[in-house]
Amino acid sequence: MAAAGWYHRDISQVVVEELLAKAGRDGSFLVRDSESVKGAYALCLLFQRHVYTYRILPDDEGLLSVQTIQGIQTKCFRTLPELIGAYQHPNNGLVTPLLHPVHRPRPAEDSDGEDARGWGHSVPCPGAPSSSRTHIPQQLHQRLQEQVHSSPASDFMGFMAEYLTHHVQDLQGLCHGHPQLRHLSTALATACRALHSEIDFTLAGLETLAKVFDPPLSPRSPAREQGFLSSDPDLELLLSKISTVNHLLSSLEKKVLKSLQETVTRHNLALPSVAMAPQPAARPLAMQNFEVKVGKSQRAALTVDVESGTVTVTKRGSGSLEEVIPHDKILQLIKYQSVQSKVRLVCARENQKSLSRDFIFPNARKREAFCQLLQLMKIQHSNLDEPEIISVYVGTWNMGSTPPPRSLASWLTSRGLGRTQDETTACIPHDIYVIGTQENSLGDHEWVEFLCASLKTLMAIDYRVVALQCLWSIKMVVLVKPEHQRRISHVHTSSVKTGIANTLGNKGAVGVSFLFNGTSFGFVNCHLASGSEKTHRRNQNYSDILHSLALGDKCLGGFDLTLRFTHLFWLGDLNYRLDMDVQDILTHIVKKEFQALLAVDQLNLEREKNKVFLRFSEGDISFPPTYRYERGTRDTYVWQKSKPTGMRINVPSWCDRVLWKSHPETHVVCNSYGCTDDIVTSDHSPVFATFEVGVTSQFVPKEAPGSSPEALACIEWESIEVILKTTSRSKCYIEFHSYCLEEMQRSGENTFQSCDIPGFLKLGWSSKHLPVLNPILPDLEYLGDQHLLLSIKGVESCESYG
């Protein structure tokens, strides 16, 4: 497939708008991959200084079409170039024809060296029809037939059967992210006609009651949140009525309470004193039963007896005990991320092998209640407390394609130069060791065995391997103490190539992510492009890794990699250099004037420009540059390197770094950051960093579940204001993601917007257009440890702005 210059792959919306702004002409356009729908594209078009975004969606036949304004007949094309060619003509539903393609930029500075060949490859233009076909499952009709016989609403089912028979293209379109379900809208409007009169009757009564307490209230004023079904006028009116009823019911209690309080204050009325009821004496927690599903169809009951410390599994219907599990046999409780109602129980067996069993609860709240009870049972019957603070060791070393020395003691115990561990604490074992290497010539398993043997010699502990991820000579090993192995779950690994043409693994990154109890960790080990003049290429490598590394919860795949984890650590040979004459650098090193060198460190300069590692942290550097030493000594830097193209200058630099980024209000402290001074087999010195990191366990309230009236907690918004760097004027909505929610929540459209600053759009949402977020556990203490991720998306394109 020939290359298409206007196709930019996975660039962000911010980069899109920068490129179109530079083009400056009405009708300038480019195409990028959709961030929200897999296999779809975003057509970005400049007109009158505004950027308009249209989604290009494939149907079940693999044909491509553009979402345009209503009234314009949809046209389908087999390939993306055919589509672009057709829309170069006017009157096709776009604000202006596609006139001036904006091509991918070619970095001018990357014109020499072997890495520069990476920019010579072409990006294949997508658009060939997919060989896979999407078919509507026949089970839908079968399920509907089953419901018709058991449901009193058989007439309504008849409407739905008619819809499934004649309008399945709506369902097929939904599979591809198409938001216009016109046929479903018509079917629902027909089926719901009788509902109008019932709602009118109820609404009139609620309005009357509301006016008694709040005369100025205009209950029909709240704007209806825009949904997908908006093409039928009757359905529009019905949804508006339902929205008004919902608003009245949710606000009526508050309004009545406020009115009564104002009456008491206005007339100085004294409320009768209410005697406080005596606190009930503590009583044993009753056994709790949970209905669950085991496997595909088997139903069972789980009985949790906190007092006796047992969990009983009983098959439903048989009445016979299947298994009684004592608390000391429960090794691990793993909560699925993809299915919020599913949990895995890992139990010990007499033959020293563990047994894993999955249970599906009716909803996420039931699962959380079960997990709370098990944690409470564990606390009551065990002397082992769950850790709140753990120590994490992070090490990075470019081994220079040379075998390591016999001993790595100084590296693994954080001794050498910089901020190092005190001798009295150097041999205290860490809970987690994360060791990243580049240009590692050892075999994968040989390297892991060497590390485990080294740690056993130093710490007298047999560390367990959580993960080993390799990409050619780039390797990362994660090890944990044996007692923590049961606390590790949801392990994911990934790798990204950024070498020549992004196809060679001599440069790139490997990643590992996992949960430690309730805390998510991510680790990335990378080897970026070399050369003092390759700053832009290194920035691009970082961006490619950020967008392509598949780690963490899949439900958070639409977010930046750096936002998916409670704690993310980034290590490796980043290869950023010092922008200073080599002789001046050597003079500063001799005098230990590191601050003068850090002021010209390329990584620091790029971070200050917000081009890479946004909001990351790094420990204070008080050790000399770790590259490029003469092998066999740490006294001499070798800064000249002979290559076929001539003499290359490699100034001494801090190429090897460790950075981290954590969620706000979390605990993380860097206790050491330095390099060794006695490992001399490579031209790089190994770098180490140690951290004190806060972790969370399964939440258990101070009051045992059911022992006191539950004080419900939720999240309500007064308003939200957002400033976007964009020239678009599209309406937007907000998506709310969090582990404390059963599912993603969505706001209505923004209620106001302004563009006082050129290139920026200010958006605002009032409380009426923001959802009340009801957490799985309605406890204030629990919510204090949770985090929310917000995604701003355009209503027209459903593409994310950040």
mmCIF file of N, CA and C in Angstrom, residues 291-384:
data_model
loop_
_atom_site.group_PDB
_atom_site.id
_atom_site.type_symbol
_atom_site.label_atom_id
_atom_site.label_comp_id
_atom_site.label_asym_id
_atom_site.label_seq_id
_atom_site.Cartn_x
_atom_site.Cartn_y
_atom_site.Cartn_z
ATOM 1 N N GLU A 291 -24.810 -15.086 47.354
ATOM 2 C CA GLU A 291 -25.138 -15.918 46.199
ATOM 3 C C GLU A 291 -24.139 -15.610 45.087
ATOM 4 N N VAL A 292 -23.490 -16.629 44.561
ATOM 5 C CA VAL A 292 -22.461 -16.438 43.538
ATOM 6 C C VAL A 292 -22.655 -17.456 42.420
ATOM 7 N N LYS A 293 -21.949 -17.210 41.347
ATOM 8 C CA LYS A 293 -21.924 -18.141 40.220
ATOM 9 C C LYS A 293 -20.499 -18.666 40.082
ATOM 10 N N VAL A 294 -20.394 -19.991 39.930
ATOM 11 C CA VAL A 294 -19.095 -20.646 39.773
ATOM 12 C C VAL A 294 -19.060 -21.272 38.391
ATOM 13 N N GLY A 295 -18.048 -20.927 37.605
ATOM 14 C CA GLY A 295 -17.991 -21.443 36.247
ATOM 15 C C GLY A 295 -19.047 -20.792 35.375
ATOM 16 N N LYS A 296 -19.523 -21.509 34.367
ATOM 17 C CA LYS A 296 -20.468 -20.921 33.414
ATOM 18 C C LYS A 296 -21.891 -20.863 33.943
ATOM 19 N N SER A 297 -22.315 -21.907 34.688
ATOM 20 C CA SER A 297 -23.722 -21.954 35.077
ATOM 21 C C SER A 297 -23.953 -22.407 36.505
ATOM 22 N N GLN A 298 -22.956 -23.018 37.158
ATOM 23 C CA GLN A 298 -23.149 -23.539 38.505
ATOM 24 C C GLN A 298 -23.326 -22.400 39.502
ATOM 25 N N ARG A 299 -24.396 -22.478 40.300
ATOM 26 C CA ARG A 299 -24.640 -21.476 41.326
ATOM 27 C C ARG A 299 -24.277 -22.050 42.696
ATOM 28 N N ALA A 300 -23.810 -21.158 43.566
ATOM 29 C CA ALA A 300 -23.378 -21.604 44.883
ATOM 30 C C ALA A 300 -23.610 -20.485 45.889
ATOM 31 N N ALA A 301 -23.446 -20.837 47.160
ATOM 32 C CA ALA A 301 -23.554 -19.852 48.239
ATOM 33 C C ALA A 301 -22.232 -19.823 48.996
ATOM 34 N N LEU A 302 -21.739 -18.612 49.264
ATOM 35 C CA LEU A 302 -20.548 -18.423 50.085
ATOM 36 C C LEU A 302 -21.000 -17.899 51.446
ATOM 37 N N THR A 303 -20.594 -18.591 52.508
ATOM 38 C CA THR A 303 -20.928 -18.179 53.872
ATOM 39 C C THR A 303 -19.644 -17.773 54.577
ATOM 40 N N VAL A 304 -19.592 -16.512 55.003
ATOM 41 C CA VAL A 304 -18.412 -15.989 55.694
ATOM 42 C C VAL A 304 -18.728 -15.889 57.184
ATOM 43 N N ASP A 305 -17.992 -16.637 57.987
ATOM 44 C CA ASP A 305 -18.138 -16.592 59.443
ATOM 45 C C ASP A 305 -16.882 -15.941 60.019
ATOM 46 N N VAL A 306 -16.965 -14.652 60.273
ATOM 47 C CA VAL A 306 -15.801 -13.903 60.749
ATOM 48 C C VAL A 306 -15.356 -14.408 62.113
ATOM 49 N N GLU A 307 -16.308 -14.740 62.985
ATOM 50 C CA GLU A 307 -15.965 -15.147 64.355
ATOM 51 C C GLU A 307 -15.186 -16.455 64.376
ATOM 52 N N SER A 308 -15.608 -17.430 63.566
ATOM 53 C CA SER A 308 -14.902 -18.716 63.559
ATOM 54 C C SER A 308 -13.742 -18.731 62.574
ATOM 55 N N GLY A 309 -13.696 -17.745 61.645
ATOM 56 C CA GLY A 309 -12.593 -17.646 60.700
ATOM 57 C C GLY A 309 -12.677 -18.637 59.558
ATOM 58 N N THR A 310 -13.881 -18.852 59.014
ATOM 59 C CA THR A 310 -14.038 -19.811 57.925
ATOM 60 C C THR A 310 -14.902 -19.230 56.808
ATOM 61 N N VAL A 311 -14.682 -19.770 55.601
ATOM 62 C CA VAL A 311 -15.536 -19.511 54.452
ATOM 63 C C VAL A 311 -16.066 -20.858 53.969
ATOM 64 N N THR A 312 -17.385 -20.954 53.841
ATOM 65 C CA THR A 312 -18.000 -22.204 53.415
ATOM 66 C C THR A 312 -18.596 -22.046 52.026
ATOM 67 N N VAL A 313 -18.278 -22.984 51.143
ATOM 68 C CA VAL A 313 -18.812 -22.992 49.784
ATOM 69 C C VAL A 313 -19.850 -24.102 49.691
ATOM 70 N N THR A 314 -21.101 -23.720 49.374
ATOM 71 C CA THR A 314 -22.203 -24.693 49.298
ATOM 72 C C THR A 314 -22.829 -24.625 47.921
ATOM 73 N N LYS A 315 -22.948 -25.763 47.280
ATOM 74 C CA LYS A 315 -23.621 -25.815 45.985
ATOM 75 C C LYS A 315 -25.095 -25.516 46.167
ATOM 76 N N ARG A 316 -25.614 -24.677 45.325
ATOM 77 C CA ARG A 316 -27.015 -24.301 45.427
ATOM 78 C C ARG A 316 -27.914 -25.467 45.022
ATOM 79 N N GLY A 317 -28.896 -25.736 45.855
ATOM 80 C CA GLY A 317 -29.847 -26.800 45.536
ATOM 81 C C GLY A 317 -29.513 -28.111 46.211
ATOM 82 N N SER A 318 -28.220 -28.405 46.375
ATOM 83 C CA SER A 318 -27.867 -29.696 46.955
ATOM 84 C C SER A 318 -27.947 -29.664 48.468
ATOM 85 N N GLY A 319 -27.644 -28.502 49.071
ATOM 86 C CA GLY A 319 -27.711 -28.374 50.516
ATOM 87 C C GLY A 319 -26.561 -29.035 51.244
ATOM 88 N N SER A 320 -25.662 -29.686 50.536
ATOM 89 C CA SER A 320 -24.528 -30.343 51.173
ATOM 90 C C SER A 320 -23.312 -29.440 51.122
ATOM 91 N N LEU A 321 -22.500 -29.462 52.178
ATOM 92 C CA LEU A 321 -21.302 -28.635 52.224
ATOM 93 C C LEU A 321 -20.295 -29.133 51.201
ATOM 94 N N GLU A 322 -19.854 -28.240 50.388
ATOM 95 C CA GLU A 322 -18.847 -28.627 49.401
ATOM 96 C C GLU A 322 -17.449 -28.496 49.986
ATOM 97 N N GLU A 323 -17.219 -27.390 50.696
ATOM 98 C CA GLU A 323 -15.868 -27.153 51.219
ATOM 99 C C GLU A 323 -15.917 -26.096 52.312
ATOM 100 N N VAL A 324 -15.159 -26.309 53.362
ATOM 101 C CA VAL A 324 -14.979 -25.318 54.421
ATOM 102 C C VAL A 324 -13.521 -24.878 54.387
ATOM 103 N N ILE A 325 -13.294 -23.584 54.165
ATOM 104 C CA ILE A 325 -11.929 -23.059 53.997
ATOM 105 C C ILE A 325 -11.571 -22.235 55.239
ATOM 106 N N PRO A 326 -10.615 -22.669 56.041
ATOM 107 C CA PRO A 326 -10.184 -21.858 57.195
ATOM 108 C C PRO A 326 -9.360 -20.651 56.735
ATOM 109 N N HIS A 327 -9.316 -19.641 57.586
ATOM 110 C CA HIS A 327 -8.661 -18.378 57.204
ATOM 111 C C HIS A 327 -7.189 -18.559 56.878
ATOM 112 N N ASP A 328 -6.508 -19.498 57.573
ATOM 113 C CA ASP A 328 -5.068 -19.642 57.348
ATOM 114 C C ASP A 328 -4.747 -20.358 56.037
ATOM 115 N N LYS A 329 -5.774 -20.896 55.366
ATOM 116 C CA LYS A 329 -5.553 -21.538 54.078
ATOM 117 C C LYS A 329 -5.814 -20.579 52.904
ATOM 118 N N ILE A 330 -6.353 -19.396 53.200
ATOM 119 C CA ILE A 330 -6.615 -18.413 52.147
ATOM 120 C C ILE A 330 -5.331 -17.625 51.890
ATOM 121 N N LEU A 331 -4.728 -17.845 50.743
ATOM 122 C CA LEU A 331 -3.438 -17.221 50.422
ATOM 123 C C LEU A 331 -3.607 -15.855 49.773
ATOM 124 N N GLN A 332 -4.610 -15.712 48.927
ATOM 125 C CA GLN A 332 -4.705 -14.486 48.133
ATOM 126 C C GLN A 332 -6.140 -14.277 47.679
ATOM 127 N N LEU A 333 -6.520 -13.009 47.628
ATOM 128 C CA LEU A 333 -7.824 -12.607 47.132
ATOM 129 C C LEU A 333 -7.587 -11.623 45.989
ATOM 130 N N ILE A 334 -7.947 -12.014 44.767
ATOM 131 C CA ILE A 334 -7.655 -11.199 43.589
ATOM 132 C C ILE A 334 -8.961 -10.677 43.004
ATOM 133 N N LYS A 335 -9.085 -9.358 42.935
ATOM 134 C CA LYS A 335 -10.277 -8.750 42.349
ATOM 135 C C LYS A 335 -10.014 -8.462 40.871
ATOM 136 N N TYR A 336 -10.867 -8.999 40.018
ATOM 137 C CA TYR A 336 -10.726 -8.760 38.584
ATOM 138 C C TYR A 336 -10.959 -7.287 38.281
ATOM 139 N N GLN A 337 -10.170 -6.743 37.352
ATOM 140 C CA GLN A 337 -10.366 -5.365 36.925
ATOM 141 C C GLN A 337 -11.359 -5.277 35.775
ATOM 142 N N SER A 338 -11.357 -6.266 34.906
ATOM 143 C CA SER A 338 -12.224 -6.222 33.733
ATOM 144 C C SER A 338 -13.675 -6.531 34.087
ATOM 145 N N VAL A 339 -13.894 -7.345 35.123
ATOM 146 C CA VAL A 339 -15.247 -7.692 35.574
ATOM 147 C C VAL A 339 -15.355 -7.275 37.037
ATOM 148 N N GLN A 340 -16.063 -6.201 37.298
ATOM 149 C CA GLN A 340 -16.091 -5.619 38.642
ATOM 150 C C GLN A 340 -16.787 -6.491 39.665
ATOM 151 N N SER A 341 -17.503 -7.520 39.235
ATOM 152 C CA SER A 341 -18.221 -8.378 40.178
ATOM 153 C C SER A 341 -17.535 -9.725 40.391
ATOM 154 N N LYS A 342 -16.334 -9.895 39.848
ATOM 155 C CA LYS A 342 -15.657 -11.193 39.864
ATOM 156 C C LYS A 342 -14.449 -11.160 40.784
ATOM 157 N N VAL A 343 -14.227 -12.272 41.510
ATOM 158 C CA VAL A 343 -13.087 -12.365 42.414
ATOM 159 C C VAL A 343 -12.489 -13.771 42.304
ATOM 160 N N ARG A 344 -11.188 -13.849 42.540
ATOM 161 C CA ARG A 344 -10.495 -15.147 42.547
ATOM 162 C C ARG A 344 -9.964 -15.415 43.952
ATOM 163 N N LEU A 345 -10.265 -16.586 44.477
ATOM 164 C CA LEU A 345 -9.806 -17.002 45.792
ATOM 165 C C LEU A 345 -8.721 -18.055 45.601
ATOM 166 N N VAL A 346 -7.515 -17.771 46.106
ATOM 167 C CA VAL A 346 -6.391 -18.707 45.993
ATOM 168 C C VAL A 346 -6.167 -19.327 47.370
ATOM 169 N N CYS A 347 -6.278 -20.654 47.445
ATOM 170 C CA CYS A 347 -6.185 -21.362 48.722
ATOM 171 C C CYS A 347 -5.051 -22.374 48.692
ATOM 172 N N ALA A 348 -4.475 -22.613 49.868
ATOM 173 C CA ALA A 348 -3.407 -23.603 49.998
ATOM 174 C C ALA A 348 -3.999 -24.997 50.105
ATOM 175 N N ARG A 349 -3.259 -25.978 49.603
ATOM 176 C CA ARG A 349 -3.669 -27.382 49.700
ATOM 177 C C ARG A 349 -2.565 -28.167 50.394
ATOM 178 N N GLU A 350 -2.884 -29.365 50.837
ATOM 179 C CA GLU A 350 -1.920 -30.130 51.634
ATOM 180 C C GLU A 350 -0.710 -30.556 50.827
ATOM 181 N N ASN A 351 -0.853 -30.682 49.518
ATOM 182 C CA ASN A 351 0.286 -31.082 48.689
ATOM 183 C C ASN A 351 1.143 -29.890 48.282
ATOM 184 N N GLN A 352 0.968 -28.735 48.992
ATOM 185 C CA GLN A 352 1.751 -27.513 48.797
ATOM 186 C C GLN A 352 1.450 -26.822 47.474
ATOM 187 N N LYS A 353 0.458 -27.294 46.758
ATOM 188 C CA LYS A 353 0.032 -26.612 45.550
ATOM 189 C C LYS A 353 -1.209 -25.787 45.865
ATOM 190 N N SER A 354 -1.324 -24.668 45.220
ATOM 191 C CA SER A 354 -2.464 -23.792 45.481
ATOM 192 C C SER A 354 -3.610 -24.109 44.529
ATOM 193 N N LEU A 355 -4.831 -23.795 44.985
ATOM 194 C CA LEU A 355 -6.032 -24.001 44.188
ATOM 195 C C LEU A 355 -6.717 -22.659 43.997
ATOM 196 N N SER A 356 -7.001 -22.302 42.747
ATOM 197 C CA SER A 356 -7.652 -21.030 42.441
ATOM 198 C C SER A 356 -9.090 -21.289 42.015
ATOM 199 N N ARG A 357 -10.014 -20.483 42.566
ATOM 200 C CA ARG A 357 -11.424 -20.607 42.201
ATOM 201 C C ARG A 357 -11.991 -19.218 41.973
ATOM 202 N N ASP A 358 -12.769 -19.074 40.893
ATOM 203 C CA ASP A 358 -13.377 -17.791 40.548
ATOM 204 C C ASP A 358 -14.851 -17.786 40.948
ATOM 205 N N PHE A 359 -15.290 -16.670 41.527
ATOM 206 C CA PHE A 359 -16.682 -16.487 41.921
ATOM 207 C C PHE A 359 -17.190 -15.173 41.329
ATOM 208 N N ILE A 360 -18.409 -15.210 40.801
ATOM 209 C CA ILE A 360 -19.032 -14.017 40.234
ATOM 210 C C ILE A 360 -20.217 -13.635 41.114
ATOM 211 N N PHE A 361 -20.177 -12.417 41.658
ATOM 212 C CA PHE A 361 -21.216 -11.910 42.544
ATOM 213 C C PHE A 361 -22.286 -11.183 41.717
ATOM 214 N N PRO A 362 -23.454 -10.918 42.309
ATOM 215 C CA PRO A 362 -24.500 -10.208 41.558
ATOM 216 C C PRO A 362 -24.081 -8.825 41.092
ATOM 217 N N ASN A 363 -23.230 -8.135 41.876
ATOM 218 C CA ASN A 363 -22.761 -6.804 41.492
ATOM 219 C C ASN A 363 -21.467 -6.504 42.222
ATOM 220 N N ALA A 364 -20.879 -5.351 41.908
ATOM 221 C CA ALA A 364 -19.586 -4.981 42.488
ATOM 222 C C ALA A 364 -19.694 -4.709 43.981
ATOM 223 N N ARG A 365 -20.828 -4.190 44.438
ATOM 224 C CA ARG A 365 -20.990 -3.892 45.859
ATOM 225 C C ARG A 365 -20.953 -5.170 46.699
ATOM 226 N N LYS A 366 -21.599 -6.222 46.192
ATOM 227 C CA LYS A 366 -21.563 -7.493 46.905
ATOM 228 C C LYS A 366 -20.133 -8.043 46.965
ATOM 229 N N ARG A 367 -19.403 -7.901 45.869
ATOM 230 C CA ARG A 367 -18.010 -8.370 45.873
ATOM 231 C C ARG A 367 -17.189 -7.624 46.913
ATOM 232 N N GLU A 368 -17.360 -6.291 46.988
ATOM 233 C CA GLU A 368 -16.596 -5.503 47.954
ATOM 234 C C GLU A 368 -16.964 -5.879 49.382
ATOM 235 N N ALA A 369 -18.249 -6.145 49.641
ATOM 236 C CA ALA A 369 -18.664 -6.562 50.977
ATOM 237 C C ALA A 369 -17.999 -7.884 51.356
ATOM 238 N N PHE A 370 -17.938 -8.819 50.412
ATOM 239 C CA PHE A 370 -17.275 -10.102 50.664
ATOM 240 C C PHE A 370 -15.788 -9.893 50.972
ATOM 241 N N CYS A 371 -15.127 -9.063 50.179
ATOM 242 C CA CYS A 371 -13.697 -8.801 50.391
ATOM 243 C C CYS A 371 -13.451 -8.113 51.733
ATOM 244 N N GLN A 372 -14.339 -7.210 52.116
ATOM 245 C CA GLN A 372 -14.211 -6.548 53.419
ATOM 246 C C GLN A 372 -14.282 -7.560 54.555
ATOM 247 N N LEU A 373 -15.250 -8.464 54.468
ATOM 248 C CA LEU A 373 -15.419 -9.460 55.526
ATOM 249 C C LEU A 373 -14.206 -10.379 55.617
ATOM 250 N N LEU A 374 -13.646 -10.779 54.470
ATOM 251 C CA LEU A 374 -12.460 -11.637 54.504
ATOM 252 C C LEU A 374 -11.263 -10.911 55.100
ATOM 253 N N GLN A 375 -11.120 -9.620 54.774
ATOM 254 C CA GLN A 375 -10.019 -8.859 55.356
ATOM 255 C C GLN A 375 -10.218 -8.704 56.868
ATOM 256 N N LEU A 376 -11.453 -8.454 57.279
ATOM 257 C CA LEU A 376 -11.742 -8.343 58.707
ATOM 258 C C LEU A 376 -11.458 -9.658 59.419
ATOM 259 N N MET A 377 -11.831 -10.765 58.813
ATOM 260 C CA MET A 377 -11.551 -12.083 59.377
ATOM 261 C C MET A 377 -10.056 -12.317 59.514
ATOM 262 N N LYS A 378 -9.315 -11.872 58.510
ATOM 263 C CA LYS A 378 -7.863 -12.046 58.541
ATOM 264 C C LYS A 378 -7.231 -11.242 59.671
ATOM 265 N N ILE A 379 -7.741 -10.001 59.862
ATOM 266 C CA ILE A 379 -7.210 -9.140 60.915
ATOM 267 C C ILE A 379 -7.477 -9.746 62.285
ATOM 268 N N GLN A 380 -8.676 -10.305 62.493
ATOM 269 C CA GLN A 380 -9.047 -10.851 63.798
ATOM 270 C C GLN A 380 -8.290 -12.123 64.145
ATOM 271 N N HIS A 381 -7.964 -12.925 63.143
ATOM 272 C CA HIS A 381 -7.408 -14.252 63.418
ATOM 273 C C HIS A 381 -5.922 -14.380 63.094
ATOM 274 N N SER A 382 -5.298 -13.313 62.633
ATOM 275 C CA SER A 382 -3.890 -13.412 62.243
ATOM 276 C C SER A 382 -3.084 -12.328 62.940
ATOM 277 N N ASN A 383 -1.858 -12.641 63.276
ATOM 278 C CA ASN A 383 -0.948 -11.665 63.873
ATOM 279 C C ASN A 383 -0.205 -10.856 62.819
ATOM 280 N N LEU A 384 -0.399 -11.220 61.556
ATOM 281 C CA LEU A 384 0.312 -10.541 60.480
ATOM 282 C C LEU A 384 -0.515 -9.366 59.967
#
